[in-house]
Short mmCIF file of C-alpha atoms and ligand atoms in Angstrom, two decimals:
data_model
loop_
_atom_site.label_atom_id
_atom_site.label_comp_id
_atom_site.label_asym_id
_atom_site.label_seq_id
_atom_site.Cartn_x
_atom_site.Cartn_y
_atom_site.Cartn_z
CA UNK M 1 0.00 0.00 0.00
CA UNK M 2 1.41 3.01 -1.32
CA UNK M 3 2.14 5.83 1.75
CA UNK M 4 2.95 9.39 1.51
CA UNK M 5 3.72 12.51 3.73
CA UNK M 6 1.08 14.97 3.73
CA UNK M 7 2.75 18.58 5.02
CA UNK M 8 0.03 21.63 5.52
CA UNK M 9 0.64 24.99 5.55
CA UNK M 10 -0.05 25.99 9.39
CA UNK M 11 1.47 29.40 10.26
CA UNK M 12 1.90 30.17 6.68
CA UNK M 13 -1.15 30.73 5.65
CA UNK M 14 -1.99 33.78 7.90
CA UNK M 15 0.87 35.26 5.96
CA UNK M 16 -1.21 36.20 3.01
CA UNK M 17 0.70 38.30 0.70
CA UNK M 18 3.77 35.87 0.89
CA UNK M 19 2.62 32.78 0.53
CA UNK M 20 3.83 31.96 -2.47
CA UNK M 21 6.76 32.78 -1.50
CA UNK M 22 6.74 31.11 1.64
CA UNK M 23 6.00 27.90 0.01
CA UNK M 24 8.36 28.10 -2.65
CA UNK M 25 10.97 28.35 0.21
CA UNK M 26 9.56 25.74 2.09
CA UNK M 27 9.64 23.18 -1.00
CA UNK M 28 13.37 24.23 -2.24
CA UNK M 29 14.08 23.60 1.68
CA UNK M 30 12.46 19.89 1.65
CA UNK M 31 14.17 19.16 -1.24
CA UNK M 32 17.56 20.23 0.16
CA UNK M 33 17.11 18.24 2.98
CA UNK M 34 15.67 15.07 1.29
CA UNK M 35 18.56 14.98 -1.45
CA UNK M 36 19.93 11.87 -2.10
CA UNK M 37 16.59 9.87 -0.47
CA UNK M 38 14.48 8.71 -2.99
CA UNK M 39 11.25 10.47 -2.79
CA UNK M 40 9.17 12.24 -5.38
CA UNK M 41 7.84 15.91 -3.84
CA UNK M 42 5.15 17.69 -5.29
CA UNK M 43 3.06 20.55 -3.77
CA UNK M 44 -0.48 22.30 -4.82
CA UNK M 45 -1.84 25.62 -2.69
CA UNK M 46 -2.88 24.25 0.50
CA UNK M 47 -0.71 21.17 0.79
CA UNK M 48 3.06 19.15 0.54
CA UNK M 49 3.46 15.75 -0.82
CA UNK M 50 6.13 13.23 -0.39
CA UNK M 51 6.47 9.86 -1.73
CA UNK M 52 8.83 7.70 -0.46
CA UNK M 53 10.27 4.70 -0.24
CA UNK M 54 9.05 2.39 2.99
CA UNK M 55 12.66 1.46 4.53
CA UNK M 56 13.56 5.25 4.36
CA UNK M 57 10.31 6.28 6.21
CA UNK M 58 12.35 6.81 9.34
CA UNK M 59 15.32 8.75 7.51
CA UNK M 60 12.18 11.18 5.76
CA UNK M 61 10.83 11.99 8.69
CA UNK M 62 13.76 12.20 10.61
CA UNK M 63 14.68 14.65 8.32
CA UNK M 64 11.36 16.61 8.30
CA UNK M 65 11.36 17.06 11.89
CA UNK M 66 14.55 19.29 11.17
CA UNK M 67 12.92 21.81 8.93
CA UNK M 68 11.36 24.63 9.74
CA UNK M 69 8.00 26.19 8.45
CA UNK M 70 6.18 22.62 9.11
CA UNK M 71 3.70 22.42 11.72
CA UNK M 72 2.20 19.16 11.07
CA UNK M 73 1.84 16.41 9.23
CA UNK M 74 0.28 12.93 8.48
CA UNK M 75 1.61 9.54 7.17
CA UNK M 76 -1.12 8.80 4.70
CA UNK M 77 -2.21 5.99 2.87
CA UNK M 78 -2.89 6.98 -1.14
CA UNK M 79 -5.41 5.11 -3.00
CA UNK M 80 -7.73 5.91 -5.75
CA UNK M 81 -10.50 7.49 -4.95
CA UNK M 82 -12.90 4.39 -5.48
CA UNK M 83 -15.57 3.84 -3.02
CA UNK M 84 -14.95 -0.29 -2.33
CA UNK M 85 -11.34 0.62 -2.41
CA UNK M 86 -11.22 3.10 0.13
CA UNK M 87 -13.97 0.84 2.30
CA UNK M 88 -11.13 -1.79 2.47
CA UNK M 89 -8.53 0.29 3.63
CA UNK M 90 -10.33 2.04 5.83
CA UNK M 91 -11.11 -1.22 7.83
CA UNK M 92 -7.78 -2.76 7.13
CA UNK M 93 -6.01 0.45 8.94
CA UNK M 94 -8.35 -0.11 11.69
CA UNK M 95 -7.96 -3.68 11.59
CA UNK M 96 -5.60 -3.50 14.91
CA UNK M 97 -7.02 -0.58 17.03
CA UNK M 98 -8.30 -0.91 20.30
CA UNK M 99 -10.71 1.33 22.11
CA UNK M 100 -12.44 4.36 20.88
CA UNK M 101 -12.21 6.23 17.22
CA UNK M 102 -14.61 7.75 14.90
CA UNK M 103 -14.51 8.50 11.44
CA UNK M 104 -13.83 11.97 10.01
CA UNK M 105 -14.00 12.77 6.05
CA UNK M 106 -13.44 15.14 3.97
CA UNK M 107 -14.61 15.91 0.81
CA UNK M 108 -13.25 18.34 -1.36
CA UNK M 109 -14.06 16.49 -4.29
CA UNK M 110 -17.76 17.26 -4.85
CA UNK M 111 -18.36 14.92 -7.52
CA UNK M 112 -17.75 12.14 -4.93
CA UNK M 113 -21.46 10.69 -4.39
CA UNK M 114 -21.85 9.91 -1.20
CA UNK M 115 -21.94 13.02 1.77
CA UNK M 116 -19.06 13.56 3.87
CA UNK M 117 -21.57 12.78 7.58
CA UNK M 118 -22.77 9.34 5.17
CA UNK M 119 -20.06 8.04 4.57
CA UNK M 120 -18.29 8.45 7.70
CA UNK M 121 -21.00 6.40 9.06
CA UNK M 122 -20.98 4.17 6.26
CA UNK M 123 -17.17 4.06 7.21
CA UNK M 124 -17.96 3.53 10.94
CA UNK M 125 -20.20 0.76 10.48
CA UNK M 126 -17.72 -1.13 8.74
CA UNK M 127 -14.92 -0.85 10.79
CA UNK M 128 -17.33 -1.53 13.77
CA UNK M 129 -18.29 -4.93 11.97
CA UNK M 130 -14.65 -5.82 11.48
CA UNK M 131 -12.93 -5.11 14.82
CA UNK M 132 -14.75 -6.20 18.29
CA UNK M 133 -12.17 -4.47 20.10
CA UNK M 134 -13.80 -0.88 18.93
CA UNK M 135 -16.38 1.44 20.17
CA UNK M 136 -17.69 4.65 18.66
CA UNK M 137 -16.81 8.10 20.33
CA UNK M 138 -17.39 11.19 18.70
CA UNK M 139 -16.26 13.51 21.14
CA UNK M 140 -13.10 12.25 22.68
CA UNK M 141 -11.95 9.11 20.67
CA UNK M 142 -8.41 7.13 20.86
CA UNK M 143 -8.12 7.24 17.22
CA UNK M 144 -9.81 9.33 14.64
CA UNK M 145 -9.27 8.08 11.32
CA UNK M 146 -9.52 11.12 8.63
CA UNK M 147 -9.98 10.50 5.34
CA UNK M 148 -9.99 13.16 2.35
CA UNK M 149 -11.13 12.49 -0.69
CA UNK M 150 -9.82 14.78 -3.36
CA UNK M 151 -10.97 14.59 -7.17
CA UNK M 152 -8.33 11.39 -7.96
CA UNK M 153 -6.58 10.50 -5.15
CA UNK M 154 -7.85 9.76 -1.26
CA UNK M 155 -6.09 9.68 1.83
CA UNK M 156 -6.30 8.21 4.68
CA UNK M 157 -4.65 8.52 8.29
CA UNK M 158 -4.84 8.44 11.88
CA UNK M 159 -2.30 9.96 13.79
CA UNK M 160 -0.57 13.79 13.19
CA UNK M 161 2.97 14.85 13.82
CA UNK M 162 4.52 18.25 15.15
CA UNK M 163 6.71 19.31 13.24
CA UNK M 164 9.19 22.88 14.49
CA UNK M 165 6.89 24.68 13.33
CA UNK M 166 7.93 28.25 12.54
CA UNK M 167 9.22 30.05 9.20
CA UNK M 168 10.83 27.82 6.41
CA UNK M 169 14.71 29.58 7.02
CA UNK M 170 15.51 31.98 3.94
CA UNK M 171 12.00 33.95 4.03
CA UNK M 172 13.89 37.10 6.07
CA UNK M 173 17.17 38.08 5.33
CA UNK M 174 20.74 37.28 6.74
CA UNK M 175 21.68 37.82 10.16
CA UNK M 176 25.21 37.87 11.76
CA UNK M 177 25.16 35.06 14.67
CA UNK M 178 27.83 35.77 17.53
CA UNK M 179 28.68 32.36 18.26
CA UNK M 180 31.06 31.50 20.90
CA UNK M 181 31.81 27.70 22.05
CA UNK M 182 28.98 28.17 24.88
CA UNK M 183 25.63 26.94 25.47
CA UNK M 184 23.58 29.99 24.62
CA UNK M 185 25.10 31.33 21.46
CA UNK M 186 23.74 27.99 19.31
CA UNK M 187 20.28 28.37 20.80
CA UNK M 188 19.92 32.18 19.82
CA UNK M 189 20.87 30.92 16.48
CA UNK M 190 18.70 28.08 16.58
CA UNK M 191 15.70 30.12 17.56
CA UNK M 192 16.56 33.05 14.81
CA UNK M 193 16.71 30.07 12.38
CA UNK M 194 13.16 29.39 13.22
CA UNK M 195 11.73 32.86 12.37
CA UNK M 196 13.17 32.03 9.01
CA UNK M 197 16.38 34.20 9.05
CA UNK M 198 19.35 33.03 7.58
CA UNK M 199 22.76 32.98 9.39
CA UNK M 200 26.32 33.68 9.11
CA UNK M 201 28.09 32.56 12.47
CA UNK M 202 31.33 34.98 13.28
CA UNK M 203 33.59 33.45 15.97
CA UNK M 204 35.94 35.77 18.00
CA UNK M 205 39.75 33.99 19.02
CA UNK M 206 42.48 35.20 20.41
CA UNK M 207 45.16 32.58 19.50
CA UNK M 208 47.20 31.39 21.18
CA UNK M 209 45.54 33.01 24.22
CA UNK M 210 42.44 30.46 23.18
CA UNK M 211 43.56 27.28 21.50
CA UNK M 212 42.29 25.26 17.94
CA UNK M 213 40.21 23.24 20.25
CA UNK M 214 38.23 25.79 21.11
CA UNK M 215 37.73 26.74 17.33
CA UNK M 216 37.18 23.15 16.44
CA UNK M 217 34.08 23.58 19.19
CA UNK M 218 32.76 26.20 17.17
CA UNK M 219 32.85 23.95 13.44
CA UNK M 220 31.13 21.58 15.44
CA UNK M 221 28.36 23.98 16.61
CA UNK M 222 27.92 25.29 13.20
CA UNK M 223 27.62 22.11 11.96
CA UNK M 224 24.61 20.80 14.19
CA UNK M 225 23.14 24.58 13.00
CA UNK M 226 23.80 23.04 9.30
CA UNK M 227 20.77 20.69 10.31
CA UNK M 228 18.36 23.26 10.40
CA UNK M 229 19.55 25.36 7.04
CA UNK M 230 21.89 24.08 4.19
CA UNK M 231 25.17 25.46 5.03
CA UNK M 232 26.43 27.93 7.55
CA UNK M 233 29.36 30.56 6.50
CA UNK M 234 31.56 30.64 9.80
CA UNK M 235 33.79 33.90 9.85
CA UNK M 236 37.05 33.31 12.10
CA UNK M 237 38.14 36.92 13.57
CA UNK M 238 41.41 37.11 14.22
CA UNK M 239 41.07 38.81 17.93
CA UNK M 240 44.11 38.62 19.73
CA UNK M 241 45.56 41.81 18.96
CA UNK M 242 42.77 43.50 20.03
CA UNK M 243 42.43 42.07 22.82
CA UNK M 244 46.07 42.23 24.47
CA UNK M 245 45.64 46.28 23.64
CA UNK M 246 42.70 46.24 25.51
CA UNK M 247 44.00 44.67 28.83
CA UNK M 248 46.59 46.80 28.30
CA UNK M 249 45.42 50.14 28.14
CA UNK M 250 42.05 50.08 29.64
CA UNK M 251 40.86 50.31 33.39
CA UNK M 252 40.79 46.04 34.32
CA UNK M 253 37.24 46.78 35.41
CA UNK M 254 36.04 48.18 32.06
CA UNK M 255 37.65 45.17 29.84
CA UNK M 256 35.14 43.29 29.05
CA UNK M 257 32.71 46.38 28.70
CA UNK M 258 35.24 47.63 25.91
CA UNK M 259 36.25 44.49 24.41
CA UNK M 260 32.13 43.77 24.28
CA UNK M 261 32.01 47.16 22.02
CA UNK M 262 34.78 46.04 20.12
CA UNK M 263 32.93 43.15 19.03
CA UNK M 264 30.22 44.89 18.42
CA UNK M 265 31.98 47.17 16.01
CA UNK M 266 33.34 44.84 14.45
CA UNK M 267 30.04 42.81 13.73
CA UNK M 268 28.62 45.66 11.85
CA UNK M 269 31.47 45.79 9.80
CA UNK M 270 31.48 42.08 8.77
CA UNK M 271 27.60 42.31 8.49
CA UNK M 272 28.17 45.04 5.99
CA UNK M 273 30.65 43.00 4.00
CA UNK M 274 28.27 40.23 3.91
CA UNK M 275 24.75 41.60 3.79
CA UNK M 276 23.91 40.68 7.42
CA UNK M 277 21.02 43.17 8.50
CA UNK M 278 20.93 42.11 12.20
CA UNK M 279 23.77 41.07 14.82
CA UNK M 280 22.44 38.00 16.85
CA UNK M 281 23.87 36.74 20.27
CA UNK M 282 23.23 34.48 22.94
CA UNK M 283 23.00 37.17 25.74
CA UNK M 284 20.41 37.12 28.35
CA UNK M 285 19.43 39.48 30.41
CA UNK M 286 21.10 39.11 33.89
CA UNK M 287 23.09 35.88 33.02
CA UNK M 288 26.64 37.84 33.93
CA UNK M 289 28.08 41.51 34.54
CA UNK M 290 28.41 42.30 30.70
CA UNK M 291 24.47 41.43 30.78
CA UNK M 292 22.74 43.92 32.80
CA UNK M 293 20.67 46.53 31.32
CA UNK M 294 23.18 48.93 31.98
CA UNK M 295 25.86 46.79 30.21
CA UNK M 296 23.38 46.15 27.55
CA UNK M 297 22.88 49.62 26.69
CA UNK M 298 26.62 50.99 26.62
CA UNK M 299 28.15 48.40 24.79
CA UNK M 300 25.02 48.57 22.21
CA UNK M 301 25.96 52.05 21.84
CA UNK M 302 28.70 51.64 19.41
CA UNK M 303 26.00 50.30 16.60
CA UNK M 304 22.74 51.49 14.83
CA UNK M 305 22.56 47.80 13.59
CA UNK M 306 19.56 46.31 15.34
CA UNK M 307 20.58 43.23 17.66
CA UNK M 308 18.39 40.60 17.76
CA UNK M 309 19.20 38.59 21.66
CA UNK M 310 16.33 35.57 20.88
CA UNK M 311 17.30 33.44 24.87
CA UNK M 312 17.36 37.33 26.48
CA UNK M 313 14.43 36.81 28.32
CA UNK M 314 14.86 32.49 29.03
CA UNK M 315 16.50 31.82 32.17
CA UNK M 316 19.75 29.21 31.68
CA UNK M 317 17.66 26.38 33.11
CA UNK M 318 15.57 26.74 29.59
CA UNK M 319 18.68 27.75 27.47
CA UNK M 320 19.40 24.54 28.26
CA UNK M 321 16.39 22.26 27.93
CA UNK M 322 16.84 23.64 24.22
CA UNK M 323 20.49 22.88 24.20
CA UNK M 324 20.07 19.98 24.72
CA UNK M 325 16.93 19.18 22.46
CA UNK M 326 18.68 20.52 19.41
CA UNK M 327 21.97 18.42 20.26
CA UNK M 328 24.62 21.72 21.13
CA UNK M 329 24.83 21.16 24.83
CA UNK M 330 27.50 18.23 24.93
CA UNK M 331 29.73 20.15 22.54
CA UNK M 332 29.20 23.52 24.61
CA UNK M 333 30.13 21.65 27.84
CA UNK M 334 33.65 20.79 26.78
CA UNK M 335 36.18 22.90 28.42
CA UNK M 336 38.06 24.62 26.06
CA UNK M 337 38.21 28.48 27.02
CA UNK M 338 37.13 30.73 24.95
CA UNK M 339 38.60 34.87 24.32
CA UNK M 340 36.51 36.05 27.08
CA UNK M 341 36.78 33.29 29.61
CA UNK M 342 40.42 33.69 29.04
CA UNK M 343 40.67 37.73 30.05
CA UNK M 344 37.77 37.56 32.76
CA UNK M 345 39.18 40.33 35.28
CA UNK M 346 38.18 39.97 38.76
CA UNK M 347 35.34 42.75 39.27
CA UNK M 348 33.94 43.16 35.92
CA UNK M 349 31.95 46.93 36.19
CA UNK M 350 27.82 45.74 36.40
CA UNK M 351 27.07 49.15 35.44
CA UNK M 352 29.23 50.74 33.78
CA UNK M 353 28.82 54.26 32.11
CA UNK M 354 29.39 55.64 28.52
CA UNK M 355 31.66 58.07 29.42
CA UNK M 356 34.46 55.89 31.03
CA UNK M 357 34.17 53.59 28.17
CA UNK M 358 34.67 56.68 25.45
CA UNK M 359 37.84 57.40 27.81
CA UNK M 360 39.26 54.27 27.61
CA UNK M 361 39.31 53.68 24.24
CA UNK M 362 41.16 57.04 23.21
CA UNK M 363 43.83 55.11 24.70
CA UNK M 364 44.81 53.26 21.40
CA UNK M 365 43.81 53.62 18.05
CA UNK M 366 41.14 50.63 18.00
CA UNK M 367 39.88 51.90 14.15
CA UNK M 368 43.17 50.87 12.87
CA UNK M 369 43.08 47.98 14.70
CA UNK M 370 39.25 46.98 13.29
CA UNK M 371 40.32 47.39 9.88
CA UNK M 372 43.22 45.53 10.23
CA UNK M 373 41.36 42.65 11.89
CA UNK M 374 38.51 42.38 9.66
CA UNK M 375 40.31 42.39 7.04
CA UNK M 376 42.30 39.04 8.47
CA UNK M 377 39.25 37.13 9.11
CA UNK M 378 38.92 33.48 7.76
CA UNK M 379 35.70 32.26 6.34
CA UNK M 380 34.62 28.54 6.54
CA UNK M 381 32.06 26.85 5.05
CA UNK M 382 30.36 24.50 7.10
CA UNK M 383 28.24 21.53 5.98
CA UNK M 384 26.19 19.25 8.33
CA UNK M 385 27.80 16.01 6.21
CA UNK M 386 31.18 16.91 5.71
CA UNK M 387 33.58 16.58 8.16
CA UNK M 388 36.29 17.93 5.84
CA UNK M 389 35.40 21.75 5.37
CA UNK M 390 35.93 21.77 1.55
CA UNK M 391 36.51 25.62 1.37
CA UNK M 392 38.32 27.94 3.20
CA UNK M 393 40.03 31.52 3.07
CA UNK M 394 36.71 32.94 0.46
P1 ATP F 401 27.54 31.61 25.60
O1 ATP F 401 27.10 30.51 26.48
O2 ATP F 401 26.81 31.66 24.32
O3 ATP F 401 29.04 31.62 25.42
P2 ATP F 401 27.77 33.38 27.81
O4 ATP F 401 26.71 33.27 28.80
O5 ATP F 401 29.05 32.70 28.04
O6 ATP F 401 27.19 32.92 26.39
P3 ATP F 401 29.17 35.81 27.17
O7 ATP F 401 30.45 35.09 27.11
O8 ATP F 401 29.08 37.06 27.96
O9 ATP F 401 27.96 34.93 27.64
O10 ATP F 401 28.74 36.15 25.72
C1 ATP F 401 27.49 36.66 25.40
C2 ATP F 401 27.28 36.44 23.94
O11 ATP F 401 28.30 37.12 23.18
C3 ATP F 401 27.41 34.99 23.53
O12 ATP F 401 26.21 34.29 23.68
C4 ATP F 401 27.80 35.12 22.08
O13 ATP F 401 26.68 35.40 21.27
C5 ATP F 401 28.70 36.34 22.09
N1 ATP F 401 30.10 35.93 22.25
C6 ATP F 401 30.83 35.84 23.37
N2 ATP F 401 32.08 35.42 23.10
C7 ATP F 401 32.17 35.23 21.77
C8 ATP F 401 33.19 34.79 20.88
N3 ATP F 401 34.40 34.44 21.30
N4 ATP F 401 32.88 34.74 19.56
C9 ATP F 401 31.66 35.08 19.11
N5 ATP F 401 30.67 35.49 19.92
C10 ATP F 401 30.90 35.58 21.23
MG1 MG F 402 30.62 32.58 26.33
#
């Protein structure tokens, strides 16, 4: 019996004006993901459809459950739409229930003869005849089997999946992910993915202060990104001199405050070179010193470019539930320090103030620094499959 996967629009349909475009996305996204399974896709204005092969089931929907912009969706039986025919599956899939179910159909073909409310009864009566172990209930049954008839085909199911839900990723524009080896960076990304925006991930070091392990945990957080997009651009900034001029010159409370800004400037510049529109990070509001409002607000000072901060408001308990469900929180655990655990001072400033930061950094001539920097960094491209990085140095 042939089976498909039926995918419906959910959230995308209250977008109106883009739908099209929104499904377009969604299909090119599928297909991505699905390469090299053999399945046959095809798509009509309210619905997905997937044909597949039955020992790659698990693999397809493995798969699906990775993509975002699908909210649900059945595991359907196909058949023509023939009345006997669809009698006999219809008792055959309920050949092996137990309890309750009723019978719900659907019939957008109109020529179809018999009433949707007849010939769920019809339906009922059947399956009633061929399985003792069933009772009707209309209102709150263990199984409802659905079946919609359309003008050539008919389907049938029982049960409906979750997918992630959210925007298919490439229906908003690119945004610059600040992704350090911890546990929140790869969430905010994760969660910006799922509003549909696209991502370049930009990864601060400060060789040999910070060593290629910690880089290396960085690939690998891109890479379990890659699952939820195609491929992730990582840029490598070069940080070190920065840095050492920092904790050099600059009052030991105000470091990270300054070095904070630094990035920050330095993220709008890379944006800019790569037509990022947002910066996204992993802060959250409270989590450390360089977190507070106050912190917030001076070190966002040095940038018009809006920063999107998607775990701001979850505390770390919840950061890490989703960690963990997307598969980044044994890779963030490893120890390998990264620039700022390295240069932590000892009484980071919790509120610090715009003009001590403004004094600080006429201390050295951080603009030539930036452009030198920027124009050092390494870009990677990371693939969820390939464990050799076929490109580097764009
Ligand atoms: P995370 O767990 O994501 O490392 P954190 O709680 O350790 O976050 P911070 O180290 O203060 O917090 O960093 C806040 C955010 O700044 C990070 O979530 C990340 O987005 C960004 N960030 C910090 N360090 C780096 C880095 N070396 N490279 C790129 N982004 C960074
Ligand atoms: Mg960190």
């Amino acid at each position: 019996m042939e089976r498909v996967v039926l995918i419906k629009y959910g959230e995308l349909t209250t977008k109106k004006g883009n739908r099209k475009f929104f499904i377009q996305t969604l299909y090119q996204n599928i297909k991505k993901k699905l390469n090299g399974l053999d399945v046959k896709i095809s798509r009509d204005i309210s619905r997905m459809y997937i044909e597949f092969l039955d020992d790659e089931m698990e693999l397809v929907l493995k798969k699906l459950n990775q993509v975002f912009g699908i909210h649900t969706y059945q595991v359907a039986y196909k058949i023509d739409t023939d009345i006997e025919a669809i009698k006999e599956l219809a008792t055959d899939i309920m050949k092996e229930k137990v309890g309750t179910f009723k019978v719900e159909t659907k019939r957008a073909n109109k020529n179809f003869p018999i009433p949707s409310t007849e010939f769920s009864r019809q339906l009922g009566g059947l399956i009633l005849k061929n399985n003792s172990n069933l009772k009707v209930d209309v209102h709150h049954p263990n199984t409802t089997l659905t079946v919609e008839i359309l003008d050539r085909y008919t389907y049938l199911y029982t049960d409906i999946y979750y997918g992630l839900g959210g925007y298919p990723v490439g229906v908003q524009s690119k945004g610059m992910l600040m992704l350090s080896g911890g546990i929140d960076s790869p969430v905010a990304g994760y969660l910006a993915l799922k509003r549909g925006v696209r991502i370049d991930a930009v990864y601060f070091e400060a060789i040999p202060h910070t060593s290629l392990e910690a880089r290396n945990k960085v690939i690998e957080l891109s890479r379990k990104l890659c699952q939820y997009t195609d491929t992730i651009k990582l840029h490598i900034v070069p940080f070190t001199n920065i840095q050492e001029a920092i904790y050099k010159e600059c009052n030991p409370e105000y470091c990270i405050t300054i070095m904070r800004r630094m990035m920050y400037r330095i993220m709008e510049r890379l944006a800019k070179r790569n037509k990022g529109l947002v910066i996204i990070n992993g802060e959250s509001i409270g989590q450390v010193a360089s977190q507070t409002l106050t912190s917030m607000s001076v070190i966002n000072a040095v940038t018009n470019m809006p920063v999107i901060r998607p775990v701001a408001c979850l505390d770390k308990l919840e950061i890490i539930d989703l960690a963990k469900k997307i598969d980044t929180y044994d890779i963030s655990i490893l120890p390998y320090e990264d620039c700022c655990t390295v240069f932590v001072p000892k009484h980071p400033v919790i509120n610090p103030n715009l003009k001590e930061c403004l004094l600080n950094e006429e201390k050295f001539d951080y603009e030539q620094m930036i452009e030198d920097t920027v124009n050092h960094v390494q870009t990677m491209i990371i693939q969820e499959n390939n464990p050799e990085e076929f490109s580097n140095l764009l």
